[in-house]
CSV table of C-alpha atoms in Angstrom, one decimal:
chain,number,residue,atom,x,y,z
A,117,ASP,CA,125.4,303.5,232.1
A,118,THR,CA,128.2,302.3,229.9
A,119,ALA,CA,131.2,304.7,230.2
A,120,VAL,CA,132.6,304.1,226.8
A,121,SER,CA,130.3,302.5,224.2
A,122,GLN,CA,131.0,301.4,220.7
A,123,THR,CA,128.7,300.3,218.0
A,124,PRO,CA,128.4,298.0,216.3
A,125,LYS,CA,130.1,295.3,218.4
A,126,TYR,CA,130.3,292.9,215.4
A,127,LEU,CA,130.7,293.7,211.7
A,128,VAL,CA,131.0,291.1,208.9
A,129,THR,CA,131.5,292.6,205.5
A,130,GLN,CA,133.0,292.0,202.1
A,131,MET,CA,136.4,293.2,200.8
A,132,GLY,CA,136.1,296.6,199.2
A,133,ASN,CA,133.2,297.8,201.3
A,134,ASP,CA,133.2,300.9,203.5
A,135,LYS,CA,132.3,300.7,207.1
A,136,SER,CA,132.1,302.9,210.2
A,137,ILE,CA,132.4,302.3,213.9
A,138,LYS,CA,131.0,304.8,216.4
A,139,CYS,CA,132.3,305.6,219.9
A,140,GLU,CA,130.8,307.7,222.6
A,141,GLN,CA,132.1,308.3,226.2
A,142,ASN,CA,130.0,309.8,229.0
A,143,LEU,CA,133.0,310.3,231.4
A,144,GLY,CA,133.6,314.0,230.5
A,145,HIS,CA,137.1,313.0,229.3
A,146,ASP,CA,139.0,315.2,226.9
A,147,THR,CA,141.0,312.6,225.1
A,148,MET,CA,139.8,309.7,223.0
A,149,TYR,CA,141.7,306.9,221.2
A,150,TRP,CA,141.3,304.1,218.6
A,151,TYR,CA,143.4,300.9,219.2
A,152,LYS,CA,143.6,297.9,216.9
A,153,GLN,CA,144.0,294.4,218.4
A,154,ASP,CA,145.2,291.8,215.9
A,155,SER,CA,144.7,288.1,215.9
A,156,LYS,CA,147.7,287.6,218.2
A,157,LYS,CA,146.1,290.0,220.7
A,158,PHE,CA,148.6,292.7,220.2
A,159,LEU,CA,147.2,296.2,220.9
A,160,LYS,CA,148.4,299.1,218.9
A,161,ILE,CA,147.4,302.8,218.9
A,162,MET,CA,145.9,304.1,215.7
A,163,PHE,CA,144.7,307.6,216.5
A,164,SER,CA,144.2,309.9,219.5
A,165,TYR,CA,142.1,313.1,219.7
A,166,ASN,CA,142.2,315.7,222.4
A,167,ASN,CA,139.3,318.1,222.5
A,168,LYS,CA,138.4,317.2,218.9
A,169,GLU,CA,142.0,317.8,217.7
A,170,LEU,CA,144.1,315.0,216.3
A,171,ILE,CA,147.2,314.5,218.4
A,172,ILE,CA,148.4,311.0,217.5
A,173,ASN,CA,148.3,309.6,214.1
A,174,GLU,CA,150.3,306.4,213.8
A,175,THR,CA,151.3,304.7,210.6
A,176,VAL,CA,147.8,303.8,209.5
A,177,PRO,CA,146.6,303.5,205.9
A,178,ASN,CA,144.8,306.6,204.8
A,179,ARG,CA,141.8,304.3,204.2
A,180,PHE,CA,141.2,304.8,207.9
A,181,SER,CA,139.7,308.2,208.8
A,182,PRO,CA,138.8,309.2,212.3
A,183,LYS,CA,136.3,311.9,213.0
A,184,SER,CA,135.5,313.7,216.2
A,185,PRO,CA,132.4,315.8,216.0
A,186,ASP,CA,132.7,316.7,219.7
A,187,LYS,CA,134.9,315.6,222.5
A,188,ALA,CA,132.5,312.9,223.6
A,189,HIS,CA,132.5,311.1,220.3
A,190,LEU,CA,135.2,309.6,218.1
A,191,ASN,CA,134.2,307.6,215.0
A,192,LEU,CA,136.3,305.5,212.7
A,193,HIS,CA,135.5,305.2,209.1
A,194,ILE,CA,137.3,302.6,206.9
A,195,ASN,CA,137.2,302.7,203.1
A,196,SER,CA,137.9,299.9,200.7
A,197,LEU,CA,138.2,297.2,203.4
A,198,GLU,CA,140.9,294.6,203.0
A,199,LEU,CA,141.3,291.1,204.5
A,200,GLY,CA,144.1,292.5,206.8
A,201,ASP,CA,141.7,294.9,208.4
A,202,SER,CA,140.0,292.1,210.2
A,203,ALA,CA,140.7,292.7,213.9
A,204,VAL,CA,139.0,294.0,217.1
A,205,TYR,CA,138.9,297.8,217.3
A,206,PHE,CA,138.9,299.4,220.7
A,207,CYS,CA,137.8,302.9,221.5
A,208,ALA,CA,139.1,304.4,224.7
A,209,SER,CA,139.1,307.7,226.6
A,210,SER,CA,141.2,309.4,229.3
A,211,ARG,CA,140.9,312.6,231.3
A,212,GLY,CA,143.7,314.1,229.3
A,213,PRO,CA,146.5,313.0,226.9
A,214,PHE,CA,149.1,312.8,229.7
A,215,THR,CA,147.0,312.0,232.7
A,216,GLY,CA,145.8,308.7,234.1
A,217,GLU,CA,144.5,305.5,232.8
A,218,LEU,CA,142.5,304.7,229.7
A,219,PHE,CA,138.9,303.5,229.9
A,220,PHE,CA,138.0,301.1,227.1
A,221,GLY,CA,134.9,300.2,225.2
A,222,GLU,CA,133.9,296.6,224.7
A,223,GLY,CA,135.6,296.5,221.3
A,224,SER,CA,134.2,296.0,217.8
A,225,ARG,CA,135.1,292.8,216.0
A,226,LEU,CA,135.5,293.5,212.3
A,227,THR,CA,135.6,290.5,209.9
A,228,VAL,CA,136.4,291.1,206.3
A,229,LEU,CA,135.6,288.2,203.9
B,6,ALA,CA,160.9,304.8,221.5
B,7,GLN,CA,159.3,303.3,224.5
B,8,THR,CA,158.8,299.5,224.6
B,9,VAL,CA,157.1,297.1,226.9
B,10,THR,CA,158.1,293.4,227.1
B,11,GLN,CA,156.2,290.6,228.7
B,12,SER,CA,158.4,287.5,228.5
B,13,GLN,CA,155.8,285.0,229.5
B,14,PRO,CA,153.2,284.3,226.8
B,15,GLU,CA,151.3,281.9,229.0
B,16,MET,CA,151.2,281.2,232.7
B,17,SER,CA,149.2,278.7,234.8
B,18,VAL,CA,148.3,278.8,238.5
B,19,GLN,CA,146.3,276.6,240.9
B,20,GLU,CA,143.2,278.1,242.4
B,21,ALA,CA,144.0,279.9,245.7
B,22,GLU,CA,147.8,280.0,244.9
B,23,THR,CA,149.9,283.0,244.1
B,24,VAL,CA,151.3,283.9,240.6
B,25,THR,CA,153.6,286.6,239.4
B,26,LEU,CA,153.5,288.0,235.9
B,27,SER,CA,156.6,289.8,234.6
B,28,CYS,CA,156.9,293.0,232.7
B,29,THR,CA,159.9,295.1,231.8
B,30,TYR,CA,159.9,298.4,229.9
B,31,ASP,CA,162.3,300.7,228.3
B,32,THR,CA,162.1,304.5,228.5
B,33,SER,CA,164.3,307.6,228.9
B,34,GLU,CA,161.6,309.5,230.7
B,35,SER,CA,161.7,309.9,234.5
B,36,ASP,CA,158.0,310.3,235.0
B,37,TYR,CA,155.3,308.0,233.6
B,38,TYR,CA,152.5,305.7,234.4
B,39,LEU,CA,152.4,301.9,234.4
B,40,PHE,CA,149.3,299.8,234.3
B,41,TRP,CA,148.1,296.2,234.3
B,42,TYR,CA,145.0,295.6,232.2
B,43,LYS,CA,143.0,292.4,232.2
B,44,GLN,CA,141.2,291.1,229.2
B,45,PRO,CA,138.8,288.2,229.9
B,46,PRO,CA,137.2,286.2,227.1
B,47,SER,CA,134.4,288.8,227.1
B,48,ARG,CA,137.0,291.0,225.4
B,49,GLN,CA,136.5,294.0,227.7
B,50,MET,CA,139.7,295.7,228.8
B,51,ILE,CA,139.6,296.1,232.6
B,52,LEU,CA,142.1,298.2,234.6
B,53,VAL,CA,143.6,296.0,237.3
B,54,ILE,CA,146.2,298.4,238.9
B,55,ARG,CA,148.2,301.5,238.2
B,56,GLN,CA,151.5,302.9,239.4
B,57,GLU,CA,152.9,306.4,239.0
B,58,ALA,CA,156.6,306.3,238.5
B,59,TYR,CA,157.3,309.1,241.0
B,60,LYS,CA,155.8,307.0,243.8
B,61,GLN,CA,158.2,304.6,245.5
B,62,GLN,CA,155.4,302.7,247.2
B,63,ASN,CA,154.1,299.7,245.3
B,64,ALA,CA,150.5,299.9,244.4
B,65,THR,CA,148.0,297.4,245.8
B,66,GLU,CA,144.4,296.6,244.9
B,67,ASN,CA,142.9,293.8,247.1
B,68,ARG,CA,144.5,290.6,245.8
B,69,PHE,CA,146.6,292.4,243.2
B,70,SER,CA,149.9,294.0,243.9
B,71,VAL,CA,152.9,295.2,241.9
B,72,ASN,CA,156.6,295.1,242.4
B,73,PHE,CA,157.9,298.3,240.8
B,74,GLN,CA,161.6,298.5,240.4
B,75,LYS,CA,162.3,301.8,238.7
B,76,ALA,CA,166.0,301.4,238.3
B,77,ALA,CA,165.6,298.0,236.8
B,78,LYS,CA,162.6,299.1,234.7
B,79,SER,CA,160.6,296.2,236.0
B,80,PHE,CA,156.9,296.1,236.9
B,81,SER,CA,155.6,292.7,237.9
B,82,LEU,CA,152.0,291.9,238.9
B,83,LYS,CA,151.4,289.5,241.8
B,84,ILE,CA,148.0,287.9,242.1
B,85,SER,CA,147.3,286.3,245.5
B,86,ASP,CA,144.6,283.7,246.3
B,87,SER,CA,144.0,283.2,242.6
B,88,GLN,CA,140.4,282.7,241.6
B,89,LEU,CA,138.8,281.1,238.5
B,90,GLY,CA,137.6,284.5,237.4
B,91,ASP,CA,141.2,285.7,237.2
B,92,ALA,CA,141.7,283.6,234.1
B,93,ALA,CA,142.4,286.1,231.3
B,94,MET,CA,145.0,287.9,229.1
B,95,TYR,CA,147.0,290.3,231.2
B,96,PHE,CA,148.6,293.3,229.5
B,97,CYS,CA,151.3,295.5,231.0
B,98,ALA,CA,151.2,299.1,229.6
B,99,TYR,CA,153.2,302.2,229.7
B,100,LYS,CA,152.1,305.8,229.4
B,101,GLY,CA,154.4,308.8,229.2
B,102,VAL,CA,153.4,312.2,230.6
B,103,GLY,CA,154.8,314.6,228.0
B,104,GLY,CA,155.6,315.2,224.4
B,105,SER,CA,154.0,312.8,222.0
B,106,GLN,CA,153.9,310.0,224.5
B,107,GLY,CA,150.3,310.4,225.5
B,108,ASN,CA,149.3,307.1,224.2
B,109,LEU,CA,149.3,303.8,226.1
B,110,ILE,CA,152.0,301.3,224.9
B,111,PHE,CA,151.1,297.7,225.5
B,112,GLY,CA,153.2,294.6,226.0
B,113,LYS,CA,152.1,291.5,224.0
B,114,GLY,CA,150.2,290.0,226.9
B,115,THR,CA,150.4,287.0,229.2
B,116,LYS,CA,147.6,284.4,229.1
B,117,LEU,CA,146.8,283.3,232.6
B,118,SER,CA,145.0,280.0,233.2
B,119,VAL,CA,143.6,279.1,236.6
B,120,LYS,CA,143.2,275.5,237.5
B,121,PRO,CA,140.5,274.4,239.9
């Protein structure tokens, strides 16, 4: 059983399209995250939810909209995709916002043409 | 704001030898977590080792150990008896325990190559 699973693992799409990435964790964790890894491998937090409530919202264009239907799921929707959105997006979870390590999904590689 | 610095973009080690990856961080908090994550070519982020700042004893996980110097804000990773499977990007990360510091802040990574 995969602890943190993301779908799809690869997306290739045209500029201007809208796309979603789904994330689910079966660890019973309260907190979930979206990280973006750019072409230089730098990882940066985008959003964090704790028990379905947004607790971290870094400086991210409002074309990015996270949604947490329950504490086991955190989805990322991206509108009007741009070339600069090409990256690997990682979902992660932790027991709580201030406790312990993060467990990561396998990442979703988004390529915008 | 907290920052994490990895000053070695790339490192290389001979199989079976020992290598140390450097990490320094900046924070005004007294309690926090520090981690080393490994990212092999498969892209998966794998936790290698963790350290709670309040613990003076350095964490150890099999061939992986850390040298945690709280006053110097240094957190280096030592890999002993290096294996080919250790080749990966290694990220040092910081996590605060209060306020808005719940997220994991990463360094820019060190790419480790292992030579047979």
